[in-house]
mmCIF file with all atom_site columns, C-alpha atoms in Angstrom:
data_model
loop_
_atom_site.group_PDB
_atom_site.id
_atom_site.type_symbol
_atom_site.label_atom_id
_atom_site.label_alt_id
_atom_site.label_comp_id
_atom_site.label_asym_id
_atom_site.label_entity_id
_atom_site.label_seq_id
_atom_site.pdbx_PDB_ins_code
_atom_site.Cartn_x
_atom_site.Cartn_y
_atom_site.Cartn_z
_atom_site.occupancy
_atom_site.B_iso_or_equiv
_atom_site.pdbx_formal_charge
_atom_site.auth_seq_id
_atom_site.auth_comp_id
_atom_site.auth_asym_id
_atom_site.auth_atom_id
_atom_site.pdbx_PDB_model_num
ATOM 1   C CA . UNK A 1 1   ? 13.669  33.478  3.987   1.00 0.00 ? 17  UNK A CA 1
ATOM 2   C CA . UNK A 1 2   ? 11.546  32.206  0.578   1.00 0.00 ? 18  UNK A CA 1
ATOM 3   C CA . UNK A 1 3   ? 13.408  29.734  -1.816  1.00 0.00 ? 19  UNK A CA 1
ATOM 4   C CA . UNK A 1 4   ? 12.301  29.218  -5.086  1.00 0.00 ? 20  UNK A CA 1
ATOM 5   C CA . UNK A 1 5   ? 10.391  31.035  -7.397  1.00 0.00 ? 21  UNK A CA 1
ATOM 6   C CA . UNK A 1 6   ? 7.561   31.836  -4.630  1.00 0.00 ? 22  UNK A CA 1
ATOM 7   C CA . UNK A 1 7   ? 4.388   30.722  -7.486  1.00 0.00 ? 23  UNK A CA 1
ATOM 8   C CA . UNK A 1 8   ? 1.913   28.413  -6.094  1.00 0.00 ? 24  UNK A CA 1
ATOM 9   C CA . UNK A 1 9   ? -0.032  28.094  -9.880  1.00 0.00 ? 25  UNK A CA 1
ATOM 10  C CA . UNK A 1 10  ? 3.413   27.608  -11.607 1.00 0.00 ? 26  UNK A CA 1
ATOM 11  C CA . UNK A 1 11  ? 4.220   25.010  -8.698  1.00 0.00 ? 27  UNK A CA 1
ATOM 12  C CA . UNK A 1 12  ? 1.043   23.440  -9.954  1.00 0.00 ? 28  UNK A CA 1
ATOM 13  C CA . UNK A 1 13  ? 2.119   23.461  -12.926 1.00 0.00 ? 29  UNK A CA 1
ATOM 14  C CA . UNK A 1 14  ? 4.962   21.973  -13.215 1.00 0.00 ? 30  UNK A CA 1
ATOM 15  C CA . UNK A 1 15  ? 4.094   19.152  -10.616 1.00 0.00 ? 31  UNK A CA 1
ATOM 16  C CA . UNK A 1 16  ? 1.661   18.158  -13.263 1.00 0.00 ? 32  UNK A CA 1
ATOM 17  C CA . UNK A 1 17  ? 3.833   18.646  -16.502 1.00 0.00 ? 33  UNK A CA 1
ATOM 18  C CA . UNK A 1 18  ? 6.505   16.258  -14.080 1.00 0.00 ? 34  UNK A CA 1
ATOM 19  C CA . UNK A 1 19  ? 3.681   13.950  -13.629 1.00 0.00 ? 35  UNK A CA 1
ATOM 20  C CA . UNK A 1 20  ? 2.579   13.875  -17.323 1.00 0.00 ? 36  UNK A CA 1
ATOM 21  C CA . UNK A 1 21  ? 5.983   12.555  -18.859 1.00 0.00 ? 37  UNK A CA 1
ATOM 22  C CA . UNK A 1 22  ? 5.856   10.090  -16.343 1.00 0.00 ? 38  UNK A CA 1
ATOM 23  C CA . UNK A 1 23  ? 3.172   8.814   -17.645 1.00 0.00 ? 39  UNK A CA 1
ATOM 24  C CA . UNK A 1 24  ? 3.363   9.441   -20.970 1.00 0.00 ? 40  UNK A CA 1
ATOM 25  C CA . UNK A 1 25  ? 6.405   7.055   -20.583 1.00 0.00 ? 41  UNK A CA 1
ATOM 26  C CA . UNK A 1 26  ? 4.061   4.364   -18.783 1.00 0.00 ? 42  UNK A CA 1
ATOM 27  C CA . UNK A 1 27  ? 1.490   4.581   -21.794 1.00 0.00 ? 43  UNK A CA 1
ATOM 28  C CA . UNK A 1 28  ? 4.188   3.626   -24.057 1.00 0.00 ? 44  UNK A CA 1
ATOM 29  C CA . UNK A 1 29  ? 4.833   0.759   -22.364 1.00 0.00 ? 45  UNK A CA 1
ATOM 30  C CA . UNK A 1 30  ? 1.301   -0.161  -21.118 1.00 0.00 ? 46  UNK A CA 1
ATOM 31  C CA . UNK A 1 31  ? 0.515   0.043   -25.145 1.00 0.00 ? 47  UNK A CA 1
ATOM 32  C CA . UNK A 1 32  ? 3.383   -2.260  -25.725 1.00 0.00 ? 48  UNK A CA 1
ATOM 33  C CA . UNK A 1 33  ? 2.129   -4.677  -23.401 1.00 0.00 ? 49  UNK A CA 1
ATOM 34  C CA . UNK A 1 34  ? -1.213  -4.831  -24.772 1.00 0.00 ? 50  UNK A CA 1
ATOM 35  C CA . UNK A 1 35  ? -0.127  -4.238  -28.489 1.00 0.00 ? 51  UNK A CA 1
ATOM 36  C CA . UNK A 1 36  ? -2.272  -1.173  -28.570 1.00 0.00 ? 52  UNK A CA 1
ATOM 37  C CA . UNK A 1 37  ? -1.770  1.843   -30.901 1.00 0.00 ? 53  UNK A CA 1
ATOM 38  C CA . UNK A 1 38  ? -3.513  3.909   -28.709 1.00 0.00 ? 54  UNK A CA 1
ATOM 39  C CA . UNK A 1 39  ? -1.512  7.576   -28.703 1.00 0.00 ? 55  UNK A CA 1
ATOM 40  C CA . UNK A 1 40  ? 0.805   7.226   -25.321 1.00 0.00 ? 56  UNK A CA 1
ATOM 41  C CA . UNK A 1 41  ? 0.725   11.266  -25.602 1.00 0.00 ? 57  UNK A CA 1
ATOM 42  C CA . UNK A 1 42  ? -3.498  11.149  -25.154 1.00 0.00 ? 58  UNK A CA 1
ATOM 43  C CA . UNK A 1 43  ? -3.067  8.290   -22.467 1.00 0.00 ? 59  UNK A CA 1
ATOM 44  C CA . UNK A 1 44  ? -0.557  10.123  -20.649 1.00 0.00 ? 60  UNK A CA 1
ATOM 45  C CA . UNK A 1 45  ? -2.820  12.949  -20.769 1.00 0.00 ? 61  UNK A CA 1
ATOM 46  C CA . UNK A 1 46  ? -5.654  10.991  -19.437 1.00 0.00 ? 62  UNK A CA 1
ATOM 47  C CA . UNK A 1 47  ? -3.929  9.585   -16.824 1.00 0.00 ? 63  UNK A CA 1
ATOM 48  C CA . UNK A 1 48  ? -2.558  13.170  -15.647 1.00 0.00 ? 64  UNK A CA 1
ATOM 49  C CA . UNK A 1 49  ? -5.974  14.600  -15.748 1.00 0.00 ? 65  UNK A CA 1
ATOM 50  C CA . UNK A 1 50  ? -7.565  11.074  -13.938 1.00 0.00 ? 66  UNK A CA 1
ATOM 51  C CA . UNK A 1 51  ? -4.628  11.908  -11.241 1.00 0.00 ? 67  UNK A CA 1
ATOM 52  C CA . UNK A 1 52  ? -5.515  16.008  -11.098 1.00 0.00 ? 68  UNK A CA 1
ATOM 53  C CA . UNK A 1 53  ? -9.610  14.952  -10.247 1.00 0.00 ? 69  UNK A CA 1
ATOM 54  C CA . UNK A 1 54  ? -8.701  12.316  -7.900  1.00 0.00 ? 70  UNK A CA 1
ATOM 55  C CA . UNK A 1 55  ? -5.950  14.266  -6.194  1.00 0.00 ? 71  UNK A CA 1
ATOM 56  C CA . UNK A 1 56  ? -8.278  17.200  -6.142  1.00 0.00 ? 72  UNK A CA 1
ATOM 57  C CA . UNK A 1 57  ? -10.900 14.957  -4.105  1.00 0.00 ? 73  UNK A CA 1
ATOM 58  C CA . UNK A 1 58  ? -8.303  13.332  -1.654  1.00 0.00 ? 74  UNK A CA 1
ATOM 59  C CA . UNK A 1 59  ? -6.631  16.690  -0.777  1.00 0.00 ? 75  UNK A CA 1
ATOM 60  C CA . UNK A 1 60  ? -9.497  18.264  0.011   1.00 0.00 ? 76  UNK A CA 1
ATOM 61  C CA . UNK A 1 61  ? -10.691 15.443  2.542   1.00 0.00 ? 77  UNK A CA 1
ATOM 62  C CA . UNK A 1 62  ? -7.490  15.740  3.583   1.00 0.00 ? 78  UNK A CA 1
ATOM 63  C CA . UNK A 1 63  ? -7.537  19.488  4.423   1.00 0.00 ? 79  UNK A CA 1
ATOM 64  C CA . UNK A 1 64  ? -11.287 18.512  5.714   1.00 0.00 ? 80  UNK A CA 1
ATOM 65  C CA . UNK A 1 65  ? -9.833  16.010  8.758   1.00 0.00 ? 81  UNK A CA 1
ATOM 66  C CA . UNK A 1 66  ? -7.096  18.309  9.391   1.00 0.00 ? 82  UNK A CA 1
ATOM 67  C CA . UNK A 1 67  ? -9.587  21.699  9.792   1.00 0.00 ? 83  UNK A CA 1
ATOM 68  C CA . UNK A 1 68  ? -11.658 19.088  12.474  1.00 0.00 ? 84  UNK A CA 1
ATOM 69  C CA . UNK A 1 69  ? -8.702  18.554  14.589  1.00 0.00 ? 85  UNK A CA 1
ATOM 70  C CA . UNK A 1 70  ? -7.074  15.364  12.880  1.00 0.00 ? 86  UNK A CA 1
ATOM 71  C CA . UNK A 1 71  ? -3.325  15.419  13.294  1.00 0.00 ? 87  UNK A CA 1
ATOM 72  C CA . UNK A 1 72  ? -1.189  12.882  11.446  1.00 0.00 ? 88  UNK A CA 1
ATOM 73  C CA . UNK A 1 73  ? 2.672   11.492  12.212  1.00 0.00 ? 89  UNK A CA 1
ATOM 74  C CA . UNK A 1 74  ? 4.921   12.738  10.262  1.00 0.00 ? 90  UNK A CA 1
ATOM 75  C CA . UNK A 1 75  ? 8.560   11.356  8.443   1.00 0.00 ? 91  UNK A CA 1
ATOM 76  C CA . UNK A 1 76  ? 10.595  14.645  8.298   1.00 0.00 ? 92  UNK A CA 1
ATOM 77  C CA . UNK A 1 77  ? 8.157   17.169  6.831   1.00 0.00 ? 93  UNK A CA 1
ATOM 78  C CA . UNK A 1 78  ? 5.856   13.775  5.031   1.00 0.00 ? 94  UNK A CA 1
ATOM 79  C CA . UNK A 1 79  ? 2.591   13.073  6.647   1.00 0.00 ? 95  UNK A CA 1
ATOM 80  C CA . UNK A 1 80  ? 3.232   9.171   5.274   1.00 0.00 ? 96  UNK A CA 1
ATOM 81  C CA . UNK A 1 81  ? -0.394  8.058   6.070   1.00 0.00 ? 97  UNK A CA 1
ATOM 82  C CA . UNK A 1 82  ? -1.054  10.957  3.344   1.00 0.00 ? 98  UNK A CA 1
ATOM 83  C CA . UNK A 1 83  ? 0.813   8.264   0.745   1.00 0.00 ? 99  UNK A CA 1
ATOM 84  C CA . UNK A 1 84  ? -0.692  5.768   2.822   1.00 0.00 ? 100 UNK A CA 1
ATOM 85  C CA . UNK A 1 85  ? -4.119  6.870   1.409   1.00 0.00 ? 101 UNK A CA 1
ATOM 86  C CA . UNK A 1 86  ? -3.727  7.221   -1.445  1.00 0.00 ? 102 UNK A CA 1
ATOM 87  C CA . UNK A 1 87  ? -3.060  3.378   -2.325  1.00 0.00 ? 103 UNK A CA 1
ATOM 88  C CA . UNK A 1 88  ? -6.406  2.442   -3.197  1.00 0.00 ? 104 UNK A CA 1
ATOM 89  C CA . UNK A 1 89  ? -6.992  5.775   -5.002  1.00 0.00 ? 105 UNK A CA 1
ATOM 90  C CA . UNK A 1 90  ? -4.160  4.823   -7.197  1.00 0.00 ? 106 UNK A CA 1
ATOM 91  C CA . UNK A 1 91  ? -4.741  1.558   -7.755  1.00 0.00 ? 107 UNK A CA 1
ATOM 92  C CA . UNK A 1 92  ? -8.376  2.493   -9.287  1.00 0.00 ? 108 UNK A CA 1
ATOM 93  C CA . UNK A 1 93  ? -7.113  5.512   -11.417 1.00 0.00 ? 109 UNK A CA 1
ATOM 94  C CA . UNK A 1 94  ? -4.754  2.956   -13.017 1.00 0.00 ? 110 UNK A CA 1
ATOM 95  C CA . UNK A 1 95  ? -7.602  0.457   -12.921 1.00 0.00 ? 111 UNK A CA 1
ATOM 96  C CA . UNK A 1 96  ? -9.919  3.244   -14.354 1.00 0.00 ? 112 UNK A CA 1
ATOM 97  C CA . UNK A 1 97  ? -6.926  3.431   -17.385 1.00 0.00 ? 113 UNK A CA 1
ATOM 98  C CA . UNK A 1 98  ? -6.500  0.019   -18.269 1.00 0.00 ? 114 UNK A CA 1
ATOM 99  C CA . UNK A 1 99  ? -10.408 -0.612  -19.069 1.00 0.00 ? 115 UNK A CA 1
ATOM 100 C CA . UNK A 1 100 ? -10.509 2.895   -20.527 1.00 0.00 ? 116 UNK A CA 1
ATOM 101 C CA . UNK A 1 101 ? -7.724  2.009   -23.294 1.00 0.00 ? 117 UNK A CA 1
ATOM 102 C CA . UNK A 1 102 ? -6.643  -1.327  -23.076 1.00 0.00 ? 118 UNK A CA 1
ATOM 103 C CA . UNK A 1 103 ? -8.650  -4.179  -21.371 1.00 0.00 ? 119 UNK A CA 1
ATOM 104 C CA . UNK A 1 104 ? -12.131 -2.705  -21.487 1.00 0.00 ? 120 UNK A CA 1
ATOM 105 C CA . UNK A 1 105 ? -13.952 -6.139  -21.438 1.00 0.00 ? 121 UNK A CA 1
ATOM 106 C CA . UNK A 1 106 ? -10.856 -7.123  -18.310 1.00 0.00 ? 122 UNK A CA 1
ATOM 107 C CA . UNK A 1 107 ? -10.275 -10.725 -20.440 1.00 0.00 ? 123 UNK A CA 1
ATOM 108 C CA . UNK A 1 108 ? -6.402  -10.259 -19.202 1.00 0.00 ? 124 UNK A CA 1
ATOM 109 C CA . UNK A 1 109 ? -6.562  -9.831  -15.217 1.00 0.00 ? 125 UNK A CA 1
ATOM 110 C CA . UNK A 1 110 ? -3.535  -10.766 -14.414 1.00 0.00 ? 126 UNK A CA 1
ATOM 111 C CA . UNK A 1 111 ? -1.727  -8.795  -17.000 1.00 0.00 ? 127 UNK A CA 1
ATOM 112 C CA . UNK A 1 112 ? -4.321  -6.006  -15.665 1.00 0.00 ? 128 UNK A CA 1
ATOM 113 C CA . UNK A 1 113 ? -3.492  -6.812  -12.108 1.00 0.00 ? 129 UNK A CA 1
ATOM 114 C CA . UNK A 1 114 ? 0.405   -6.595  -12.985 1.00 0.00 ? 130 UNK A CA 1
ATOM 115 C CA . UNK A 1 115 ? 0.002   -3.039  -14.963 1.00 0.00 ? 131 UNK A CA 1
ATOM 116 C CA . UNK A 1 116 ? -2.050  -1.693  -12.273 1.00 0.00 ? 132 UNK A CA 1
ATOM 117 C CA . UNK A 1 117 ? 0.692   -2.855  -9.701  1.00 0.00 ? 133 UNK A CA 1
ATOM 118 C CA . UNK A 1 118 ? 3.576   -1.379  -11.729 1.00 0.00 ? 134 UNK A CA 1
ATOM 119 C CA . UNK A 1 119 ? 1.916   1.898   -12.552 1.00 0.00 ? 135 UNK A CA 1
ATOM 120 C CA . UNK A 1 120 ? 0.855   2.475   -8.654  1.00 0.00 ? 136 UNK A CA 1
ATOM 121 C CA . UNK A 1 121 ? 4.559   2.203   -7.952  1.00 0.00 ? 137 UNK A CA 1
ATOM 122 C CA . UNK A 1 122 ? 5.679   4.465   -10.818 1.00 0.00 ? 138 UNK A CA 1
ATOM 123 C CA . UNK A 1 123 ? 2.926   7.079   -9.263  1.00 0.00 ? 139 UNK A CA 1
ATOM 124 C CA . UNK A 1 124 ? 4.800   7.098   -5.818  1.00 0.00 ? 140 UNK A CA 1
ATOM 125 C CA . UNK A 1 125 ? 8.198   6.935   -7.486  1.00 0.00 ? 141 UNK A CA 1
ATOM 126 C CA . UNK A 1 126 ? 6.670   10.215  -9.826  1.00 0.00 ? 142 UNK A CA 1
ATOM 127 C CA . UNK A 1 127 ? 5.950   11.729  -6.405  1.00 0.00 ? 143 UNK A CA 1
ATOM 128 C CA . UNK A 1 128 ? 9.777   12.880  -5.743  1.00 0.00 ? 144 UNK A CA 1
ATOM 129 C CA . UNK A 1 129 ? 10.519  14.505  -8.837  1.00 0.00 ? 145 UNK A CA 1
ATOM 130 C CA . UNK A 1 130 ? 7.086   16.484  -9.299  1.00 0.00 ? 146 UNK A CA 1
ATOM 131 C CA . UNK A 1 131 ? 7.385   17.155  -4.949  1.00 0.00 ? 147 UNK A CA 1
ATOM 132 C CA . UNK A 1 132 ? 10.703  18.697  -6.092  1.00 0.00 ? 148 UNK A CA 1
ATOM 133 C CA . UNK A 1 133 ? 9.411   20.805  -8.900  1.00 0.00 ? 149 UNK A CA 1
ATOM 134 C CA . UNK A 1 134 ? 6.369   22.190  -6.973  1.00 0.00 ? 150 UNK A CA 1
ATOM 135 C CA . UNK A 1 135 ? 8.670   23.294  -4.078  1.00 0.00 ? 151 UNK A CA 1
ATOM 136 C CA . UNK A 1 136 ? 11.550  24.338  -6.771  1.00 0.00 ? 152 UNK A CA 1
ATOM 137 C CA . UNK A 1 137 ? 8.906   27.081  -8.307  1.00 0.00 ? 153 UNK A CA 1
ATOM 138 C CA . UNK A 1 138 ? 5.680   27.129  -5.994  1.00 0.00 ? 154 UNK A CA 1
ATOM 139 C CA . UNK A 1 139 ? 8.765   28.299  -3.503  1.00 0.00 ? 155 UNK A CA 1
ATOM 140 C CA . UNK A 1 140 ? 9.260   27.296  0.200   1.00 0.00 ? 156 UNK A CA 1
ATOM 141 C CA . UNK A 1 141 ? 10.187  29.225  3.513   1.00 0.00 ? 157 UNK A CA 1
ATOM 142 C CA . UNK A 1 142 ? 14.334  28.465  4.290   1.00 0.00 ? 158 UNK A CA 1
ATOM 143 C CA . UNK A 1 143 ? 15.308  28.788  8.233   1.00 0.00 ? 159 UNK A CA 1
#
């Protein structure tokens, strides 16, 4: 039996709209960090979009290994070497950010190095809430 609102663009949607205020609330504090007055609404917006390309690239090798044949463990319903992945491709979107709006000449590495850190965490801890809208109105089969 379908749950949800059965809309795989609107599922889209609002995983990214989830994953945009996240954001947009790390750019506010990224900016106070760095005493920027760059907009957190335009990095937040950057981000999201750096995460949409990225995402866009990983899922598709994804699908690509599991088309040849490649199948992966599982935690419940998670393939967890899917989150696994996509460590290093999080750690360079955020390192893409910094140097686009903050650090661009990287004279504060640790500080970098800590941002980074904190902002791949708050990307995985984004996950469950945007997981949740995507399956809330993208919809999902109920036994």
């Amino acid at each position: 039996m379908p749950g949800g609102i059965n809309h795989p663009g609107l599922g889209y949607a609002t995983f990214c709209a989830i994953k945009f205020a996240g954001y947009t609330a790390a750019a506010h504090v990224l900016s106070r960090q760095y005493d920027g007055d760059v907009s957190a609404w335009k990095v937040g917006a950057v981000r999201t979009l750096i995460g949409m390309a990225a995402g866009a690239v990983y899922f598709s090798g994804w699908i690509m290994l599991e088309r040849r044949g490649y199948r992966f463990e599982t935690i419940g319903m998670v393939p967890w070497p899917y989150f696994v992945g996509l460590l290093p491709v999080r750690i360079a979107e955020w390192w893409l950010l910094i140097w686009l709006f903050y650090d661009r000449e990287l004279r504060e590495v640790a500080k970098d190095w800590r941002m980074v850190g904190l902002g791949t965490v708050w990307s995985y801890v984004l996950d469950a809430p945007a997981i949740f809208g995507f399956i809330a109105t993208a919809g999902v089969w109920i036994c």
